[in-house]
mmCIF file of C-alpha atoms and ligand atoms in Angstrom:
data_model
loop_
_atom_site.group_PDB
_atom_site.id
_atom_site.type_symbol
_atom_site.label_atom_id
_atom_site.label_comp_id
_atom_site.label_asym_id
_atom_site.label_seq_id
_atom_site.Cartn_x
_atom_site.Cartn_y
_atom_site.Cartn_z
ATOM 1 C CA UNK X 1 177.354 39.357 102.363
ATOM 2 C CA UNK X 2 174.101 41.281 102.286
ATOM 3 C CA UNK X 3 173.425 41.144 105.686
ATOM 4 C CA UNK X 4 176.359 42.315 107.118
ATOM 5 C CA UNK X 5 174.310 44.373 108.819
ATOM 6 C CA UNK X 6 172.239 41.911 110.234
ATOM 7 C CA UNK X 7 173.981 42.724 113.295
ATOM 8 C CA UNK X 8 173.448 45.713 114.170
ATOM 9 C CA UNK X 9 170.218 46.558 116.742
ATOM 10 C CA UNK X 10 169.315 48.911 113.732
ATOM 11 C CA UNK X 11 167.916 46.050 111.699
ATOM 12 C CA UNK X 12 164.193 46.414 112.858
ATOM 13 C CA UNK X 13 164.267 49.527 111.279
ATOM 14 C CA UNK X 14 165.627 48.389 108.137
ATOM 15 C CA UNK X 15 163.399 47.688 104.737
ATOM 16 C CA UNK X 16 165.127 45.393 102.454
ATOM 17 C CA UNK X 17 163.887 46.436 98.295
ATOM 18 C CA UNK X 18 164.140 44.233 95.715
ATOM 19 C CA UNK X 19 168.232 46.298 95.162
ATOM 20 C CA UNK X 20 168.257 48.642 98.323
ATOM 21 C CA UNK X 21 168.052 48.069 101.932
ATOM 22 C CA UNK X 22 167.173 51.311 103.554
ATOM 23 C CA UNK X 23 167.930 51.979 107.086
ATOM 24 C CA UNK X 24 165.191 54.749 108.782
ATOM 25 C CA UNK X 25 166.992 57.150 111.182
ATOM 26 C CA UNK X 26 163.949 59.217 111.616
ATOM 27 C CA UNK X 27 164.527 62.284 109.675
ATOM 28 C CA UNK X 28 166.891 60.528 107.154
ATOM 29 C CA UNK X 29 167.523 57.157 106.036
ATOM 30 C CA UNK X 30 171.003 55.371 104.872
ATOM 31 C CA UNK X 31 170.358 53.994 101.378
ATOM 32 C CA UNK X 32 172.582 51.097 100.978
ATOM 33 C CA UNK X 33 172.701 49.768 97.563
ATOM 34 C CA UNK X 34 173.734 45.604 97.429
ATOM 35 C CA UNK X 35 174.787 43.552 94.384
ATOM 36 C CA UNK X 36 171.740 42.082 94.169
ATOM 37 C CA UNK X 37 169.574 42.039 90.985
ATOM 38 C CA UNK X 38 166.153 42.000 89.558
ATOM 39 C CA UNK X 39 164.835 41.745 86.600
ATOM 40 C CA UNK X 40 160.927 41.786 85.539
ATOM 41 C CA UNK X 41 160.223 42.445 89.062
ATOM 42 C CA UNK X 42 161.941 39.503 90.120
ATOM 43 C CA UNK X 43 165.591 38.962 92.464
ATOM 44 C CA UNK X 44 167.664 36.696 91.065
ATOM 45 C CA UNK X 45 169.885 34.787 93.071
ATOM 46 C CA UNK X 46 173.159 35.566 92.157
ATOM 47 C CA UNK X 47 174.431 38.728 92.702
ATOM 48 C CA UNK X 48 176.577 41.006 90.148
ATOM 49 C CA UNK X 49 179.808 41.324 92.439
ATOM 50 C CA UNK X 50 180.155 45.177 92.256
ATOM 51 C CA UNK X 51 177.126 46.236 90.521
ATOM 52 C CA UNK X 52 176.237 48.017 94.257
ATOM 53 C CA UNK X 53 179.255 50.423 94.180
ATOM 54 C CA UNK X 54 178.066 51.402 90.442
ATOM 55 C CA UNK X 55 174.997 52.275 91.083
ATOM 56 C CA UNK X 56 175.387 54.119 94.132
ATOM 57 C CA UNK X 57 178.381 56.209 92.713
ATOM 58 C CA UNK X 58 176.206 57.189 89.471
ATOM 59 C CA UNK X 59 173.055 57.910 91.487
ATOM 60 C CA UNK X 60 175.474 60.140 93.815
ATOM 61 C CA UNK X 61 177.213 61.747 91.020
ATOM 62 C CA UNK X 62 173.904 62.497 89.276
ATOM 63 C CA UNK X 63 172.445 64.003 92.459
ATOM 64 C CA UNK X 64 175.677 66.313 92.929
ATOM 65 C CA UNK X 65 175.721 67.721 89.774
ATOM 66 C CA UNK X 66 171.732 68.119 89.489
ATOM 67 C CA UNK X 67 170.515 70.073 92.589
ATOM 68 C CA UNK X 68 169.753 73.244 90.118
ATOM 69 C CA UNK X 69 167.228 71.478 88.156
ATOM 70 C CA UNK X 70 165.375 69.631 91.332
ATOM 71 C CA UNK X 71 166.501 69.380 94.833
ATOM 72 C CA UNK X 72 166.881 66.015 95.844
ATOM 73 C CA UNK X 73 167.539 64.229 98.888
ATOM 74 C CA UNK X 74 171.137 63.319 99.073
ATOM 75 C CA UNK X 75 173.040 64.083 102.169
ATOM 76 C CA UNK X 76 176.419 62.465 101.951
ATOM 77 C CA UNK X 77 177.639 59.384 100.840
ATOM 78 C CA UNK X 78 181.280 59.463 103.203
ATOM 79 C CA UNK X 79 180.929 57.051 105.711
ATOM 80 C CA UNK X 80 182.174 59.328 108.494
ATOM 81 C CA UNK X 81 178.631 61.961 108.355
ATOM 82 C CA UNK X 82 177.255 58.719 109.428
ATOM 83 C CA UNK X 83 175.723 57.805 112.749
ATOM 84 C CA UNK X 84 177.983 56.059 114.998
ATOM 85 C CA UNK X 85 176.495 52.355 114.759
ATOM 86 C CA UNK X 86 177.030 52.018 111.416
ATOM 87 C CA UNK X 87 180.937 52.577 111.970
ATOM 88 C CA UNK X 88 182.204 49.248 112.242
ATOM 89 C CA UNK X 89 180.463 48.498 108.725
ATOM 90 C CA UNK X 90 182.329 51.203 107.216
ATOM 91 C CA UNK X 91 184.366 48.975 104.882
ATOM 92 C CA UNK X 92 181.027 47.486 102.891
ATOM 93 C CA UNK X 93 179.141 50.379 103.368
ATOM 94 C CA UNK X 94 182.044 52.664 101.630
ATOM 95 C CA UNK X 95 180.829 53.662 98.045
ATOM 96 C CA UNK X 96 177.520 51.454 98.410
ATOM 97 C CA UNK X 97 175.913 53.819 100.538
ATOM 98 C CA UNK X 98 174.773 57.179 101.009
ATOM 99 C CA UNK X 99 172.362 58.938 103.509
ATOM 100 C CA UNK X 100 169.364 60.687 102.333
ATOM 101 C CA UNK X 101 166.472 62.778 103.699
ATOM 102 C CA UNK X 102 163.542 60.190 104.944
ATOM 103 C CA UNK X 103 160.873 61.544 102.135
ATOM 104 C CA UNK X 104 157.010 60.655 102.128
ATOM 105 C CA UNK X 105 157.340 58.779 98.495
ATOM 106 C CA UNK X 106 154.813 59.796 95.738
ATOM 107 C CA UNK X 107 153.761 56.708 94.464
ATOM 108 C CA UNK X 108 154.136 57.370 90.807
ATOM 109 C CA UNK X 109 157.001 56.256 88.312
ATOM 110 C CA UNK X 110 157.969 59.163 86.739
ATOM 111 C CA UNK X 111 159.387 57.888 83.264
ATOM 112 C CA UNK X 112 160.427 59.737 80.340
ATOM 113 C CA UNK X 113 161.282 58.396 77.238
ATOM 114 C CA UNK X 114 162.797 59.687 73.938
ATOM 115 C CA UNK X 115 162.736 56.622 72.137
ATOM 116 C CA UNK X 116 159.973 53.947 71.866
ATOM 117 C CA UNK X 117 161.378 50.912 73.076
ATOM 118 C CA UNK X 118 160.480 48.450 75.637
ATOM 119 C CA UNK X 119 156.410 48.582 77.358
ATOM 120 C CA UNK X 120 156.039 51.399 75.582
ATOM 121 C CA UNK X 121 156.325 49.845 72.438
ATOM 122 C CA UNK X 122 154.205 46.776 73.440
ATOM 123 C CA UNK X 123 151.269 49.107 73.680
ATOM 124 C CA UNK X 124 152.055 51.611 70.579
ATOM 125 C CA UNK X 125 152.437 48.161 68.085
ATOM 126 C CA UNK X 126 149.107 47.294 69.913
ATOM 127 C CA UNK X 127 147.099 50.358 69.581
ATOM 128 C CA UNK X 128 149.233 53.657 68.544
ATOM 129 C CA UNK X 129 149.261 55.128 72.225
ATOM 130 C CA UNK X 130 151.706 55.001 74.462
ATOM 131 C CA UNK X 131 150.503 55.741 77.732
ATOM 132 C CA UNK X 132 146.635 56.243 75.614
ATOM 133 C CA UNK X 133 148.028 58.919 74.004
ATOM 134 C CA UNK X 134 147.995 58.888 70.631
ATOM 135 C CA UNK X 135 151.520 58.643 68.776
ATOM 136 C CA UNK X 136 152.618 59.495 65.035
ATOM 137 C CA UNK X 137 151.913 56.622 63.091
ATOM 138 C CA UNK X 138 154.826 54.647 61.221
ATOM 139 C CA UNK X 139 156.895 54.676 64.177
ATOM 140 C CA UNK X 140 159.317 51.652 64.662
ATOM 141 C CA UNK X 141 160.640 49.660 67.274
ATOM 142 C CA UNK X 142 163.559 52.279 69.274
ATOM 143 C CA UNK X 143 162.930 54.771 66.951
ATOM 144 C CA UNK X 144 163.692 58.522 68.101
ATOM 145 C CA UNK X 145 160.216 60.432 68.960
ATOM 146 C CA UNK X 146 159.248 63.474 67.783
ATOM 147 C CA UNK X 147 160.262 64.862 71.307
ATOM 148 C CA UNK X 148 160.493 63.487 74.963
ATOM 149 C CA UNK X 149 157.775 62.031 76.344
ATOM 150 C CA UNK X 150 156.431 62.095 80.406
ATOM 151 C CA UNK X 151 154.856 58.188 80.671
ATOM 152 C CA UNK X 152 153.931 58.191 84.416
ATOM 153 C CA UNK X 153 153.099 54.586 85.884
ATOM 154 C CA UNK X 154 151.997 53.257 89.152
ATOM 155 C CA UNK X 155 152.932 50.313 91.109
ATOM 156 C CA UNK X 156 149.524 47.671 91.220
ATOM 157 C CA UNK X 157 149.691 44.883 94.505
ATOM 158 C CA UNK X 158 151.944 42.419 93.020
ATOM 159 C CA UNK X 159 155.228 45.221 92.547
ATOM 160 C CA UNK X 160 154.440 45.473 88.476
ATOM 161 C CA UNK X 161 154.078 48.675 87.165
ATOM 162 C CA UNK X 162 150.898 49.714 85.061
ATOM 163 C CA UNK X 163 151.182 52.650 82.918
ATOM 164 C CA UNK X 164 148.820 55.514 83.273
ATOM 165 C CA UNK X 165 147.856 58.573 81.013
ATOM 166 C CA UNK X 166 149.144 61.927 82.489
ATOM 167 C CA UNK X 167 145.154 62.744 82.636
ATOM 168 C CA UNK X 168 144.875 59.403 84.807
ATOM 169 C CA UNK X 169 147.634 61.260 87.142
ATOM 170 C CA UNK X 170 145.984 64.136 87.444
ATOM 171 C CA UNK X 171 143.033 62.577 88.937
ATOM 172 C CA UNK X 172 145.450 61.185 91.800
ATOM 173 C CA UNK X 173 146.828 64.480 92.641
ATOM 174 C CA UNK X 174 147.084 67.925 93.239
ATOM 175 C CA UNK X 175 147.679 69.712 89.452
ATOM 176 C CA UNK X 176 150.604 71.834 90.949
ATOM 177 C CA UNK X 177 152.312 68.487 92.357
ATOM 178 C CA UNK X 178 151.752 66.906 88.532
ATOM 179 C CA UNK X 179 152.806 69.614 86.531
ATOM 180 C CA UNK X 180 156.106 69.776 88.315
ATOM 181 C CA UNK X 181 156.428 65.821 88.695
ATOM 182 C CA UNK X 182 156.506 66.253 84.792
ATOM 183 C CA UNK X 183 158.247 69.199 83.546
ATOM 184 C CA UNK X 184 161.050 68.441 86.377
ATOM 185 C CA UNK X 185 161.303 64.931 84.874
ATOM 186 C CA UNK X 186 161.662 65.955 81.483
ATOM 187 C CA UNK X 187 164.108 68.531 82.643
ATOM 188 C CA UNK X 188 166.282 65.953 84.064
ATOM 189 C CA UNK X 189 165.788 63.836 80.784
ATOM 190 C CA UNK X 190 167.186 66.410 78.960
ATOM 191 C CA UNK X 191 170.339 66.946 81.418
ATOM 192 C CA UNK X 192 170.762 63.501 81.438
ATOM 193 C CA UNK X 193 170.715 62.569 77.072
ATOM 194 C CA UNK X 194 172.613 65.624 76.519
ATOM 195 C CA UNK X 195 175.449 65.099 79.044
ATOM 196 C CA UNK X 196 176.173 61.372 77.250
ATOM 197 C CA UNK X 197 175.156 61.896 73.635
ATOM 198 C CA UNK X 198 178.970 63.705 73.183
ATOM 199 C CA UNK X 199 179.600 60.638 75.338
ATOM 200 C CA UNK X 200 178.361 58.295 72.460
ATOM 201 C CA UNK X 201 175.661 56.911 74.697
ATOM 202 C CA UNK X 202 171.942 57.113 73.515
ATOM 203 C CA UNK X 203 169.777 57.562 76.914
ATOM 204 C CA UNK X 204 166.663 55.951 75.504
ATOM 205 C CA UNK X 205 164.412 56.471 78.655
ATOM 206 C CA UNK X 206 164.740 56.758 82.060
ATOM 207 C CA UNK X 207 162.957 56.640 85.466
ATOM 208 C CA UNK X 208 162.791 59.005 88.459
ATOM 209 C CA UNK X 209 160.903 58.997 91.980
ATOM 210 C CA UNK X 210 160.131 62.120 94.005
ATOM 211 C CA UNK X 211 159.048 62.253 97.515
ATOM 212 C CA UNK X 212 158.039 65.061 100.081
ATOM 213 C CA UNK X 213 158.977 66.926 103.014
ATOM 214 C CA UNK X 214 157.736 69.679 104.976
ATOM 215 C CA UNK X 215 155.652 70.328 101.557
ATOM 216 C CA UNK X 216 158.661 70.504 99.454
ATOM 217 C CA UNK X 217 159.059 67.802 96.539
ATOM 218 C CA UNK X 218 162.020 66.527 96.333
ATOM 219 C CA UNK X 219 163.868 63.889 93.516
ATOM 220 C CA UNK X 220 164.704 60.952 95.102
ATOM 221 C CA UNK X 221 165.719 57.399 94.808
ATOM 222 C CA UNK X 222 167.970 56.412 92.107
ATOM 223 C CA UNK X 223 168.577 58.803 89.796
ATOM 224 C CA UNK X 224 169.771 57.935 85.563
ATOM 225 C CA UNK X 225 171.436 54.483 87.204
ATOM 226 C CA UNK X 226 171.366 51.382 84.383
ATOM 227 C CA UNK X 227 168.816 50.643 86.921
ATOM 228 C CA UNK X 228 166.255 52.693 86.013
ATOM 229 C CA UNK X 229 167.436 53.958 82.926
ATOM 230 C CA UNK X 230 167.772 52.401 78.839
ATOM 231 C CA UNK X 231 171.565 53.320 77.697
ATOM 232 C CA UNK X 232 172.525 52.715 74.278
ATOM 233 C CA UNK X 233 175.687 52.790 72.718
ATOM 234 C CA UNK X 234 175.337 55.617 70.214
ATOM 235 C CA UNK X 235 177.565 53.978 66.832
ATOM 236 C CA UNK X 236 175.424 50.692 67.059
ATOM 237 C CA UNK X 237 172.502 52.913 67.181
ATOM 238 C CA UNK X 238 173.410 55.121 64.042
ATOM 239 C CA UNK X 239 174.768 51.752 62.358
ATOM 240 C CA UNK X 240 171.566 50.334 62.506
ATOM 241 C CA UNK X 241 172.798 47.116 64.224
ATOM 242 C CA UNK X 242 170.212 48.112 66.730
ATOM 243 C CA UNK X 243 170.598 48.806 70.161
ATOM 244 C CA UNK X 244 173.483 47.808 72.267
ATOM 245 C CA UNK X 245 172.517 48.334 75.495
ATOM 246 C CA UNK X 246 174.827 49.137 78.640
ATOM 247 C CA UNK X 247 172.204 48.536 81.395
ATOM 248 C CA UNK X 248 170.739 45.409 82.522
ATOM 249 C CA UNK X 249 169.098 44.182 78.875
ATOM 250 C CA UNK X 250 172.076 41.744 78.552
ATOM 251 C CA UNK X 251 170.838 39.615 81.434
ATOM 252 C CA UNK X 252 166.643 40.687 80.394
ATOM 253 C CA UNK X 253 168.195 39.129 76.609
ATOM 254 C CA UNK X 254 169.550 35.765 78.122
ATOM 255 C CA UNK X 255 166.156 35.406 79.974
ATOM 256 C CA UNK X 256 164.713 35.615 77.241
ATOM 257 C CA UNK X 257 166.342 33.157 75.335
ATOM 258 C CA UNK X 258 166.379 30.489 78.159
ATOM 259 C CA UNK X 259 162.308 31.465 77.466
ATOM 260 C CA UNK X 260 162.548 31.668 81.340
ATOM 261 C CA UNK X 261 158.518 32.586 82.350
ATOM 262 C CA UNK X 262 159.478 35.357 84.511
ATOM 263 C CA UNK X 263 158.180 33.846 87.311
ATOM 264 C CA UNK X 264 160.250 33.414 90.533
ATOM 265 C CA UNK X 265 162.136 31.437 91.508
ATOM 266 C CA UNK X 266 164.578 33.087 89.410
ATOM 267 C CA UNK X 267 166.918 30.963 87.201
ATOM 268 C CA UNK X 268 170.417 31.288 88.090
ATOM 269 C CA UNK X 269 172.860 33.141 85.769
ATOM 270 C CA UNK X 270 175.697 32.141 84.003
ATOM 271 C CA UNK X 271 178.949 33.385 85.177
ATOM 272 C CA UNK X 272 180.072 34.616 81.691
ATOM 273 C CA UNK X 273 176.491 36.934 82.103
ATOM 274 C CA UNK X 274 177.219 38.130 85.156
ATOM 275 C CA UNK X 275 180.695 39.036 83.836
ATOM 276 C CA UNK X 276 179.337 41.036 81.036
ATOM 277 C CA UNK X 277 176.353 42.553 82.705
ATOM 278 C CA UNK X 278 179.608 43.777 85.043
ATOM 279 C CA UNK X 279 181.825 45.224 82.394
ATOM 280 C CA UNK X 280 179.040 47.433 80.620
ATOM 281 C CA UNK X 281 178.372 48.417 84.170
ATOM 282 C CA UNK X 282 181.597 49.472 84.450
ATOM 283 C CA UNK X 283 181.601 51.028 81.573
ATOM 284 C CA UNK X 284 178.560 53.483 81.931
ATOM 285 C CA UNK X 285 180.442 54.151 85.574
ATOM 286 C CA UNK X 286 183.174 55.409 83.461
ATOM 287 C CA UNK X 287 181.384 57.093 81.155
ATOM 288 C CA UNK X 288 179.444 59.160 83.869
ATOM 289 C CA UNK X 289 182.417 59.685 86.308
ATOM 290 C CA UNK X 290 185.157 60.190 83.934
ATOM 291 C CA UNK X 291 188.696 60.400 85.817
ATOM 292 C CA UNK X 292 186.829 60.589 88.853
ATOM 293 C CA UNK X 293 185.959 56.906 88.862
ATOM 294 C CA UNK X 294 189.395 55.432 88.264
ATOM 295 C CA UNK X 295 190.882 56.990 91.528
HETATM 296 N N1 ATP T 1 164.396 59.467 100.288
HETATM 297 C C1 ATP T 1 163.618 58.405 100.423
HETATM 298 N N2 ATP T 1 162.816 58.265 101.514
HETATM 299 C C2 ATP T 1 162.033 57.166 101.662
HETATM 300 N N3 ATP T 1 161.974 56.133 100.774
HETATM 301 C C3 ATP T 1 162.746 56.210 99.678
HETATM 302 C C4 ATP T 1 163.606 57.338 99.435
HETATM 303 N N4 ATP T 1 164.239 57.146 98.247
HETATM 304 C C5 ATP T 1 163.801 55.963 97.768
HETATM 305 N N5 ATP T 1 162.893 55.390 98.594
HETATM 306 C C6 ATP T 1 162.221 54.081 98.428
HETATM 307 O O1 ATP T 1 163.131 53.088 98.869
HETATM 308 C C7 ATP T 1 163.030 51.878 98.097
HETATM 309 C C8 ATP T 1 164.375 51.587 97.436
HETATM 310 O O2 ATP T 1 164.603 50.242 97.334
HETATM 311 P P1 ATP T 1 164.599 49.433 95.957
HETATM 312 O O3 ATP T 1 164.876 50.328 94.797
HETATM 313 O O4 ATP T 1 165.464 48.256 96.171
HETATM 314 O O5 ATP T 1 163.091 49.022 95.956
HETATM 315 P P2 ATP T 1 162.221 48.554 94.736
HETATM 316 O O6 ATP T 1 162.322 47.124 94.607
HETATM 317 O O7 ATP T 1 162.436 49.425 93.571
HETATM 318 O O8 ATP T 1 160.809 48.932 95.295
HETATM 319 P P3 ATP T 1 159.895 48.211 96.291
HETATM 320 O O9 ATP T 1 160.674 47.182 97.057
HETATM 321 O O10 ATP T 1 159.416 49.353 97.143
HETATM 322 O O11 ATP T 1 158.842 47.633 95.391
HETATM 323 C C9 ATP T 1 161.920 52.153 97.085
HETATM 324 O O12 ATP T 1 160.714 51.673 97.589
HETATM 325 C C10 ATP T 1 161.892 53.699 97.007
HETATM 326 O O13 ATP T 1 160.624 54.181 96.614
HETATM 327 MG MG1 MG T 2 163.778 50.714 92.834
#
C-alpha cells in the first residue's frame, strides 16, 4: 500500500523516513505520512491501519492554528494545490498528505519537557542532570518540573538520538539561531499543554524540528503528533495510577514485556496492539480536532 506511488516518474526524487516519504518538488516537498511505525528507532512491520491520516491531520491542525508563535512550513494539505502527477493518487494521498516548503533542516531535536519521564529520567536517576544540567533533587519518575525544560538532542550515525546540554548547542551554532530554537520551542510547549490540560490530557514532553529558508527559520516537520510527543491522560495522572499514555507507549510497553532487544528485525505485533495503539490514536485525533474530526 505504501508504494502506491511507486509509479509515478517522481519516485527518484522521493526519500522514504522511517514514518514519512517526502517527495522534493524543488522549492517544496509533499510530506506524505504512511501507517507505518517505529519504535526505538526501529520500523516494525505491520502497519497501524490509519495511524497516517492521524498524524497528518494533527500535525496540520497544529500548524494552522500556530503560525503566530513560529511560522512554519505548511502549504496545504487539499489534494487539488497539488502538482498535477500526483492526481491520480488523490484517493491515498487525501488526509495523509500535505505540501510543505523544502527547508534546509537544522539538525537538532528540539525537545521540551515538563515532566521527567522517559531518557530524561534514565540520566537524572543516574546522575541528577538531565541534559548535564543539574535538576532539584527528590524528583520522581513523571513527576511535574519546576518549569519546562528545552533538552536539545542530535541525531549520532546509527539514527539514535544523543542528548546534548543547551551549552553543547551553542557551540554548533549561531547564538541568535539557538536562542530562538529554544524560546520558540518552549513557546509552542506552552500552546500545546495548555490547549489539552482543560482537555484532560497531560502533554508530558514533546519534540519539534525547524529548518531554513532564505535565512528565515521556520518550524517544521511534525508538530505535537503522538509521534513526537508524551500524552497522558490527566485523571490517571492525578489518581496516581501513573501514566496512561495516548501515544505510541502502548506498543513501546508490549516490547517491553516480550523483552524484545530492540534490535531489528522488528517483532511483529499483535492485532489486539495494533487495535489499541489505533483507538488512543483516535482518541488524541479527537481530542485535538474536536467536531472537526468527525466530519
Ligand atoms: N520542510 C521540510 N523540508 C525538508 N525536510 C523536512 C521538512 N520537514 C521535515 N523534514 C525531514 O523529513 C523527514 C521526515 O520523515 P520521518 O519523520 O519519517 O523521518 P525520521 O525517521 O524521523 O528521520 P530520518 O529518516 O531522517 O532519520 C525527516 O528527516 C525530517 O527531518
Ligand atoms: Mg521523524
Amino acid at each position: 500500500m505504501y508504494e502506491i506511488l511507486s509509479e509515478l516518474p517522481i519516485v527518484k526524487q522521493s526519500r522514504q523516513g522511517k514514518v514519512r516519504d517526502m517527495y522534493d518538488l524543488g522549492e517544496t516537498v509533499l510530506m506524505v505520512t504512511s501507517d507505518r511505525i517505529s519504535a526505538f528507532d526501529v520500523v516494525f512491520p505491520d502497519p497501524i491501519p490509519g495511524k497516517g491520516i492521524i498524524l497528518n491531520q494533527i500535525a496540520a491542525y497544529v500548524f494552522k492554528t500556530t503560525s503566530h508563535i513560529v511560522p512554519n512550513h505548511f502549504i496545504s494539505d487539499k489534494t487539488e494545490d497539488y502538482p498535477e502527477e500526483f492526481q491520480p493518487y488523490k484517493d491515498y494521498l487525501e488526509g495523509r498528505s500535505m505540501l510543505v516548503q523544502k527547508l534546509r533542516m537544522i539538525p537538532v531535536e528540539c525537545i521540551v519537557r515538563g515532566y521527567i519521564s522517559g531518557s530524561a529520567w534514565n540520566e537524572y536517576s543516574h546522575s541528577g542532570t538531565v541534559g548535564g544540567e543539574v535538576m532539584p533533587s527528590g524528583l520522581k519518575e513523571n513527576q511535574k518540573l519546576p518549569q519546562p525544560i528545552f533538552t536539545p538532542s542530535v541525531k549520532i550515525t546509527e539514527g539514535h538520538d544523543i542528548n546534548i546540554s543547551y551549552q553543547e548547542m551553542l557551540n554548533h551554532m549561531d547564538k541568535f539561531i539557538a536562542e530562538f530554537l529554544r524560546d520558540k520551542s518552549l513557546a509552542l510547549y506552552d500552546y500545546g499543554y495548555n490547549f489539552l490540560l482543560p482537555k484532560g490530557i497531560i502533554l508530558a514532553d514533546t519534540k519539534f524540528e525547524f529548518g531554513t529558508k532564505e535565512g528565515e527559520i521556520l518550524l517544521a516537520d511534525e508538530a505535537l503528533t503522538p509521534d513526537s510527543s508524551r500524552f497522558w491522560d490527566l485523571e490517571a495522572y492525578n489518581s496516581g495510577k501513573g501514566p496512561v499514555s495516548f501515544d505510541k507507549q502502548i506498543v513501546r510497553d508490549y516490547l517491553e514485556s516480550i523483552g524484545w532487544n530492540k534490535k531489528p528485525p522488528a517483532p511483529h505485533l499483535p492485532e489486539e496492539i495494533i487495535d489499541k495503539a489505533l483507538a488512543k490514536y483516535r482518541q488524541i485525533r479527537d481530542i485535538f480536532l474536536g467536531e472537526q474530526s468527525k466530519q
